[in-house]
């Protein structure tokens, strides 16, 4: 077992540093000892594996839309070797026609119902009727919150339009940039007030989100207006009651009670580039690749709004397994699962076929030992039924008391390891890049390590790779703040099974030792 121990309070204080812009973009790759940043030791791992032989590995990426044409992603996308493009025939007889790059299980849909909405509309899908009561309570709570957000959104939109009108009048054009605004010299009090407000927004964005607002992009405020309109439209679905009256999935025309009914969806992976999540996750996988010998298999099961359906989750896992994936990245979570047995069986199927699945712990700072989160590797809270799943929480750059992301779920028994998930810089659709945070971002850190081990040490099984990752992390042997109770601290071992942050270098070193013994 290779575990890095750093427990001195003096050393912990040393690692509590403010990152520069360049450090922020790549902090997750850093090495704690060399850089004083709690990253995954990517460079050391890459140096260790230099000139070593490796095999090709396919990673199933269960996600939203993925921009497979992104200049830095297109060469990493899986191509089905047994399918002839656009001939309208299921050449490989896998049940999916023209699945050249994977499969889109929800077709052209971008909005789905949340699971609690599906339960309210169709109470018969749950055997435990207490779940119906819980779903209704959650909907009513959400309705109050969204109604407030909707009203605030209307006010914000009005404010932004007024701001845009002022600058349009000043410049006598609409395509002004943020840089143009910051260069204004004026005695107009209204404009001065607007400029100071924008400067505060820039500073806030940089300080709290690690996000630099590009000053040379046109339509700066116009983009804010479009984004606000988008959220207002999404909120209106709930405020108007449409979300519990409309079955958004109905147009797919599949039999939701029949797992063998696979003739739905299509092969268009990048159907909606407004869904940034899938491209961002894929970018993290590419950023943490050590060789170019693995490919990403896109499997779309969710859109911009709503929860993934259990049927799509189960079929996407089976698709990945049947089409050669050795590791599956599942950066999503939900809190109801009416057809959970389908998903459990798919996970077991993956285990039988020696496939490792990496799952997000979730972003509601909940204790997964007390609250069921789906998908998972336990049918209750204490009944783990498979050995091929790793559940990942999110950590931050500073090695110390506040190392865990405030939003991350946790659990002594049901979260296996933590990984960088806070302010992660990665690809966005249409050849762009940006920061995002979440346990979703932590998952591909672990997936990349698992894929690398499977590539360089193919004689190791999925279960052995899991053990390598959990037994080789950077050990956190001191008290940290609980994400849900920021003023309360406990030993990290109470929040995570391995009590560690994943470490790339340690994992591959340990994998090589085990591989040579076999």
C-alpha atoms as one frame of an Amber mdcrd trajectory, in Angstrom:
protein
   0.000   0.000   0.000   1.406   3.374  -1.030  -0.098   6.250   0.908   1.231
   9.764   1.359   1.014  10.984   4.941   1.277  14.699   5.759  -0.177  15.569
   9.135   1.875  18.459  10.540  -0.233  21.544  11.213   2.681  23.664   9.966
   2.728  21.767   6.678  -1.053  21.985   6.327  -0.858  25.772   6.714   1.862
  25.864   4.059  -0.461  24.266   1.506  -3.245  26.811   2.072  -2.165  29.023
  -0.801  -3.876  31.253  -3.349  -3.467  29.923  -6.877  -2.233  31.968  -9.809
  -4.269  31.987 -13.052  -1.967  29.422 -14.678  -2.027  27.202 -11.570  -5.814
  27.419 -11.410  -6.274  26.039 -14.921  -4.205  22.928 -14.180  -4.270  22.596
 -10.399  -5.870  19.159 -10.519  -2.707  17.771 -12.153  -0.405  19.088  -9.413
   1.607  17.072  -6.920   1.171  17.887  -3.244   4.833  17.534  -2.303   6.245
  19.344  -5.347   3.610  22.045  -5.887   1.921  22.469  -2.487  -1.404  21.887
  -4.286  -3.664  18.900  -3.575  -3.803  17.546  -7.131  -3.512  13.992  -8.455
   0.245  13.891  -9.298  -0.322  13.611 -13.054   3.188  14.612 -14.194   4.882
  12.086 -11.903   2.586   9.354 -13.216   3.302  10.324 -16.813   7.061  10.256
 -16.197   6.795   6.842 -14.497   4.941   5.362 -17.492   7.204   6.957 -20.091
   8.184   4.492 -22.858   6.141   1.656 -21.325   3.900  -0.405 -23.602   0.136
  -0.023 -23.411  -3.020  -1.268 -25.068  -6.075   0.556 -26.392  -8.924   1.049
 -23.933 -12.476   2.255 -24.566 -14.200   4.475 -21.970 -17.982   4.610 -21.941
 -19.030   8.217 -21.248 -22.675   8.296 -20.099 -23.614  11.948 -20.436 -25.490
  14.811 -22.044 -24.611  15.938 -25.599 -20.898  15.881 -26.390 -19.343  18.131
 -29.007 -17.521  15.392 -30.903 -16.322  18.000 -33.418 -14.407  20.030 -30.798
 -10.911  20.615 -32.190  -9.261  19.073 -29.109 -11.738  16.236 -28.675 -12.575
  14.901 -32.144  -9.538  12.622 -32.355 -10.483  10.912 -29.080 -14.001   9.808
 -30.019 -14.687   6.090 -30.341 -15.558   4.707 -33.756 -17.569   1.496 -33.987
 -15.344  -0.795 -36.083 -18.240  -3.073 -37.025 -20.733  -0.475 -38.271 -20.923
   1.054 -41.754 -21.759   4.757 -41.622 -25.231   5.954 -42.645 -26.354   2.823
 -44.494 -29.488   2.422 -42.378 -28.506  -1.115 -41.354 -27.579  -2.569 -37.980
 -24.369  -4.072 -39.371 -23.071  -5.463 -36.091 -26.508  -6.705 -34.907 -26.211
  -4.943 -31.563 -29.725  -3.480 -31.757 -28.645   0.038 -32.802 -28.606   1.279
 -36.400 -25.635   3.362 -37.625 -24.184   3.742 -34.119 -20.841   4.922 -35.455
 -19.792   6.915 -32.362 -22.136   5.629 -29.654 -25.833   6.204 -29.038 -28.224
   8.985 -28.053 -30.930   7.312 -25.967 -33.168  10.383 -25.729 -33.044  11.527
 -29.345 -33.842  15.198 -29.926 -35.143  15.763 -26.380 -33.407  18.460 -24.354
 -35.925  18.682 -21.487 -36.868  15.641 -19.403 -39.075  15.251 -16.350 -37.426
  15.012 -12.966 -37.967  11.624 -11.348 -40.246  13.004  -8.624 -42.416  14.520
 -11.392 -42.660  11.141 -13.139 -43.779   9.553  -9.882 -46.466  12.213  -9.343
 -47.765  11.693 -12.885 -47.570   7.888 -12.702 -47.893   6.737  -9.058 -48.045
   3.077 -10.117 -44.342   3.011 -11.012 -43.392   2.945  -7.312 -44.154  -0.009
  -5.082 -43.456   1.931  -1.892 -46.260   4.512  -1.705 -44.321   6.563   0.822
 -42.176   7.601  -2.137 -45.219   9.244  -3.725 -45.725  11.325  -0.595 -42.031
  12.194  -0.576 -42.141  13.144  -4.272 -45.111  15.466  -3.757 -43.425  17.134
  -0.798 -40.249  17.663  -2.827 -42.217  19.093  -5.737 -44.050  21.587  -3.501
 -40.795  22.685  -1.893 -39.163  23.074  -5.282 -42.186  24.957  -6.624 -41.788
  27.623  -3.914 -38.055  27.992  -4.621 -38.470  28.082  -8.396 -41.339  30.576
  -8.205 -39.039  32.952  -6.326 -36.235  32.336  -8.835 -38.671  32.935 -11.703
 -39.777  36.290 -10.295 -36.152  37.267  -9.620 -35.303  36.250 -13.191 -37.967
  38.548 -14.597 -36.520  41.448 -12.578 -32.978  40.589 -13.666 -34.013  40.454
 -17.319 -35.627  43.875 -17.074 -32.485  45.258 -15.418 -30.171  43.741 -18.071
 -32.241  45.107 -20.928 -32.067  48.571 -19.386 -28.282  48.234 -18.964 -27.916
  47.072 -22.565 -29.972  50.025 -23.777 -27.650  52.472 -21.967 -24.494  51.053
 -23.515 -26.086  50.712 -26.952 -27.019  54.378 -26.788 -23.490  55.329 -25.696
 -21.673  53.286 -28.381 -24.379  53.673 -31.038 -24.046  49.972 -31.756 -24.932
  46.653 -30.104 -21.739  44.659 -30.696 -19.654  46.370 -28.016 -17.302  44.266
 -25.906 -16.539  44.134 -22.210 -13.189  45.744 -23.019 -15.050  48.642 -24.647
 -17.076  49.142 -21.470 -14.011  49.163 -19.220 -12.348  51.836 -21.375 -15.256
  54.298 -21.082 -14.351  57.754 -19.775 -17.511  59.591 -18.812 -19.109  61.872
 -16.249 -22.502  60.245 -16.754 -23.459  58.980 -13.272 -25.673  56.159 -14.579
 -22.886  54.792 -16.788 -20.302  55.117 -14.002 -22.603  53.131 -11.720 -23.050
  50.443 -14.382 -19.295  50.176 -14.998 -18.500  49.832 -11.266 -21.158  47.120
 -10.967 -19.624  45.211 -13.882 -16.127  45.522 -12.388 -17.421  44.010  -9.135
 -18.965  41.133 -11.109 -15.628  40.470 -12.822 -13.807  40.376  -9.483 -16.473
  38.142  -7.917 -16.345  35.709 -10.832 -12.568  35.490 -10.630 -12.379  35.132
  -6.847 -15.186  32.676  -6.196 -15.445  30.700  -9.426 -11.912  30.948 -10.748
 -13.421  32.242 -13.974 -11.909  34.974 -16.081 -14.549  36.893 -18.074 -13.158
  37.384 -21.586 -13.016  41.091 -22.272 -12.790  40.914 -26.051 -15.975  38.943
 -26.674 -18.828  40.858 -28.331 -22.407  40.904 -27.053 -21.292  40.542 -23.411
 -24.542  41.813 -21.884 -26.602  40.318 -24.714 -25.279  36.890 -23.720 -26.350
  37.546 -20.146 -29.815  38.421 -21.432 -30.016  35.193 -23.470 -28.825  33.120
 -20.505 -31.398  34.735 -18.179 -34.168  34.115 -20.712 -33.148  30.461 -20.861
 -33.457  30.051 -17.088 -36.799  31.872 -17.064 -38.147  29.467 -19.681 -36.891
  26.449 -17.699 -38.395  27.787 -14.454 -41.704  28.530 -16.179 -42.209  24.805
 -16.845 -42.467  24.227 -13.083 -44.185  27.507 -12.163 -46.921  26.880 -14.754
 -47.419  23.273 -13.615 -46.421  21.937 -17.042 -43.669  19.753 -15.591 -46.226
  17.478 -13.866 -48.697  17.589 -16.745 -46.377  16.880 -19.645 -44.506  13.646
 -20.308 -41.553  15.016 -22.253 -40.349  11.527 -23.095 -43.575  10.496 -24.823
 -42.241  11.436 -28.265 -39.587   8.701 -28.007 -42.456   6.197 -28.324 -40.674
   3.413 -26.454 -42.181   0.920 -24.014 -40.916   2.140 -20.645 -41.846  -1.151
 -18.968 -39.832  -3.240 -21.411 -36.037  -3.211 -21.147 -35.778  -5.256 -24.347
 -37.399  -2.439 -26.330 -34.255  -0.719 -27.591 -35.512   0.728 -30.867 -35.610
   4.352 -29.794 -33.257   7.339 -29.747 -30.748   7.984 -32.527 -27.039   8.153
 -33.381 -26.690  11.970 -33.164 -24.413  12.489 -30.146 -24.056  16.274 -30.406
 -27.755  17.095 -30.784 -27.689  20.072 -28.380 -24.460  21.992 -27.811 -26.090
  24.108 -25.084 -25.492  21.074 -22.884 -21.942  21.847 -21.788 -21.682  19.095
 -19.180 -20.786  16.184 -21.477 -18.088  18.086 -23.366 -16.567  19.362 -20.115
 -16.382  15.828 -18.669 -14.856  14.491 -21.888 -12.266  17.270 -21.814 -11.174
  16.259 -18.304 -10.688  12.679 -19.488  -8.510  13.898 -22.368  -6.551  16.279
 -20.109  -5.669  13.378 -17.804  -4.696  10.920 -20.533  -1.104   9.723 -20.472
  -1.154   8.049 -23.873  -3.427   8.510 -26.880  -4.366   4.877 -26.711  -7.868
   5.195 -25.359 -11.091   6.426 -26.905 -14.317   7.915 -25.550 -17.663   6.259
 -26.333 -20.451   8.896 -26.023 -23.780   7.684 -24.633 -26.388  10.442 -24.218
 -29.072   9.874 -21.572 -29.821  13.403 -20.310 -30.458  16.924 -21.567 -30.414
  20.426 -20.137 -33.265  19.836 -17.666 -34.511  16.769 -15.796 -33.375  13.360
 -14.550 -32.087  10.465 -16.595 -34.491   7.508 -16.865 -33.495   4.182 -15.290
 -34.093   2.384 -18.585 -31.607   4.621 -20.388 -29.053   4.242 -17.579 -29.316
   0.444 -17.678 -29.171   0.224 -21.473 -26.274   2.673 -21.738 -24.228   0.570
 -19.288 -25.047  -2.577 -21.254 -24.232  -0.850 -24.545 -20.834   0.236 -23.228
 -20.057  -3.260 -21.934 -21.220  -5.061 -25.087 -19.259  -2.731 -27.355 -15.905
  -3.062 -25.668 -15.659  -0.435 -22.912 -13.398  -1.433 -20.010 -14.249   1.605
 -17.866 -17.501   3.595 -17.661 -17.710   7.236 -16.559 -21.087   7.982 -14.925
 -21.038  11.655 -13.864 -24.652  11.951 -12.715 -26.885  11.223  -9.755 -30.539
  11.324  -8.720 -32.551  10.600  -5.593 -35.400   8.393  -6.880 -35.045   5.227
  -8.954 -38.374   3.444  -9.663 -36.696   0.860 -11.925 -33.524   0.521  -9.862
 -33.362  -3.265 -10.389 -32.676  -2.683 -14.089 -29.692  -0.534 -13.162 -28.471
  -2.938 -10.471 -28.631  -5.809 -12.956 -26.729  -3.765 -15.538 -24.001  -3.021
 -12.966 -23.766  -6.736 -12.133 -23.600  -7.484 -15.855 -20.669  -5.085 -16.106
 -18.998  -6.831 -13.174 -19.391 -10.217 -14.890 -17.760  -8.761 -17.998 -14.901
  -7.206 -15.981 -15.904  -3.571 -16.517 -15.258  -0.851 -13.909 -17.862   1.894
 -13.319 -16.977   5.269 -11.779 -19.961   7.142 -10.262 -20.510  10.681  -8.925
 -21.222  10.960  -5.188 -23.644  13.880  -5.754 -23.744  17.611  -5.081 -26.185
  18.154  -2.195 -23.698  17.822   0.711 -25.611  14.774   1.948 -24.359  11.775
   3.890 -24.736   8.824   1.508 -24.700   6.506   4.513 -28.058   8.016   5.466
 -29.587   8.930   2.087 -29.910   6.659  -0.948 -28.432   8.230  -4.065 -28.705
   6.557  -7.462 -26.982   4.889  -9.221 -25.058   3.092  -6.513 -23.465  -0.214
  -5.584 -25.760  -0.969  -2.656 -29.415  -1.949  -2.694 -29.793  -0.464   0.754
 -27.488   1.770   2.700 -25.293  -1.064   3.964 -25.543  -3.866   1.429 -22.890
  -3.419  -1.247 -23.589  -6.056  -3.887 -20.753  -5.599  -6.375 -17.026  -4.904
  -6.462 -16.736  -2.971  -9.730 -18.009   0.482  -8.684 -16.091   3.495  -7.343
 -18.140   6.386  -5.880 -16.266   9.702  -5.997 -16.629  12.891  -3.948 -15.163
  16.319  -4.796 -12.081  17.953  -3.274 -10.403  21.366  -3.577  -6.850  22.525
  -4.223  -5.890  23.579  -0.683  -4.624  20.784   1.524  -6.152  21.529   4.892
  -9.322  21.750   6.924 -11.433  22.951   3.969 -10.149  20.464   1.394 -13.613
  19.067   0.632 -15.943  20.938  -1.742 -18.839  22.476   0.196 -21.385  20.867
  -2.168 -20.021  17.310  -2.164 -21.902  14.328  -0.800 -19.860  12.118   1.508
 -20.111   8.866   3.442 -17.819   6.670   5.514 -19.197   3.530   3.872 -20.703
   4.718   0.590 -18.185   7.206  -0.838 -14.963   5.453  -1.828 -12.541   8.262
  -2.594 -12.360  11.990  -3.272 -10.824  13.696  -6.313 -10.435  17.265  -7.624
 -13.853  18.621  -8.615 -13.711  22.278  -7.631 -13.072  24.966 -10.293 -11.986
  22.546 -12.999 -10.927  24.017 -16.332 -11.909  21.959 -19.366 -13.435  21.931
 -22.833 -16.787  23.512 -23.673 -18.756  23.151 -26.928 -17.739  25.028 -30.082
 -13.999  24.955 -29.338 -14.312  26.874 -26.073 -12.972  26.253 -22.542 -14.221
  27.160 -19.089 -14.492  26.297 -15.394 -17.094  24.039 -13.787 -17.419  22.458
 -10.344 -19.110  19.297  -9.119 -18.605  15.673  -8.193 -19.243  15.160 -11.924
 -15.854  16.778 -12.553 -14.186  14.571  -9.927 -15.356  11.348 -11.587 -13.291
  11.645 -14.808 -10.172  12.235 -12.698 -10.630   8.714 -11.348 -11.882   7.298
 -14.654  -8.723   8.492 -16.415  -6.531   6.773 -13.831  -8.560   3.561 -14.098
  -8.358   3.639 -17.911  -4.599   4.203 -17.779  -4.088   1.239 -15.454  -6.237
  -0.942 -17.714  -4.202   0.238 -20.706  -0.717  -0.281 -19.237  -1.534  -3.269
 -17.018  -4.248  -5.224 -18.887  -3.733  -8.324 -16.764  -5.353  -6.554 -13.798
  -9.106  -7.034 -13.321 -11.678  -4.309 -12.733 -11.865  -5.253  -9.053  -8.084
  -5.127  -8.728  -7.964  -1.710 -10.396 -10.520  -0.469  -7.888  -8.334  -1.721
  -5.028  -5.269  -0.052  -6.567  -7.027   3.320  -6.670  -8.524   3.129  -3.178
  -5.313   1.857  -1.569  -2.927   4.339  -3.164  -4.439   7.745  -2.495  -3.035
  10.737  -0.638  -4.085   9.898   2.901  -5.930  12.641   4.782  -5.167  11.899
   8.418  -6.595  14.990  10.097  -9.920  16.663  10.747 -11.762  18.387   7.913
 -14.969  20.358   7.745 -18.096  18.355   6.947 -19.578  19.703   3.671 -23.075
  19.924   5.182 -21.863  21.528   8.436 -19.091  23.957   7.618 -18.415  24.793
  11.273 -18.094  21.166  12.340 -15.012  19.045  11.763 -14.416  15.295  11.902
 -11.566  13.033  10.891 -11.644  12.489   7.148 -11.969   8.745   7.732 -15.563
   9.444   8.872 -16.451  10.876   5.453 -14.802   8.489   3.029 -14.083   4.759
   2.881 -10.459   5.129   1.736  -9.835   8.350   3.694  -7.891   9.664   0.722
  -7.672  11.921  -2.315  -6.947   9.918  -5.459  -3.291   9.877  -6.529  -2.365
   9.001 -10.132   1.302   8.308  -9.501   0.801   6.104  -6.462  -1.910   4.157
  -8.291   0.205   3.277 -11.337   3.223   2.378  -9.179   1.080   0.038  -7.110
  -0.543  -1.366 -10.267   2.849  -2.199 -11.758   3.924  -4.027  -8.602   0.773
  -6.159  -8.594   0.943  -6.726 -12.351   4.514  -8.067 -12.127   3.502 -10.515
  -9.410   0.764 -12.097 -11.528
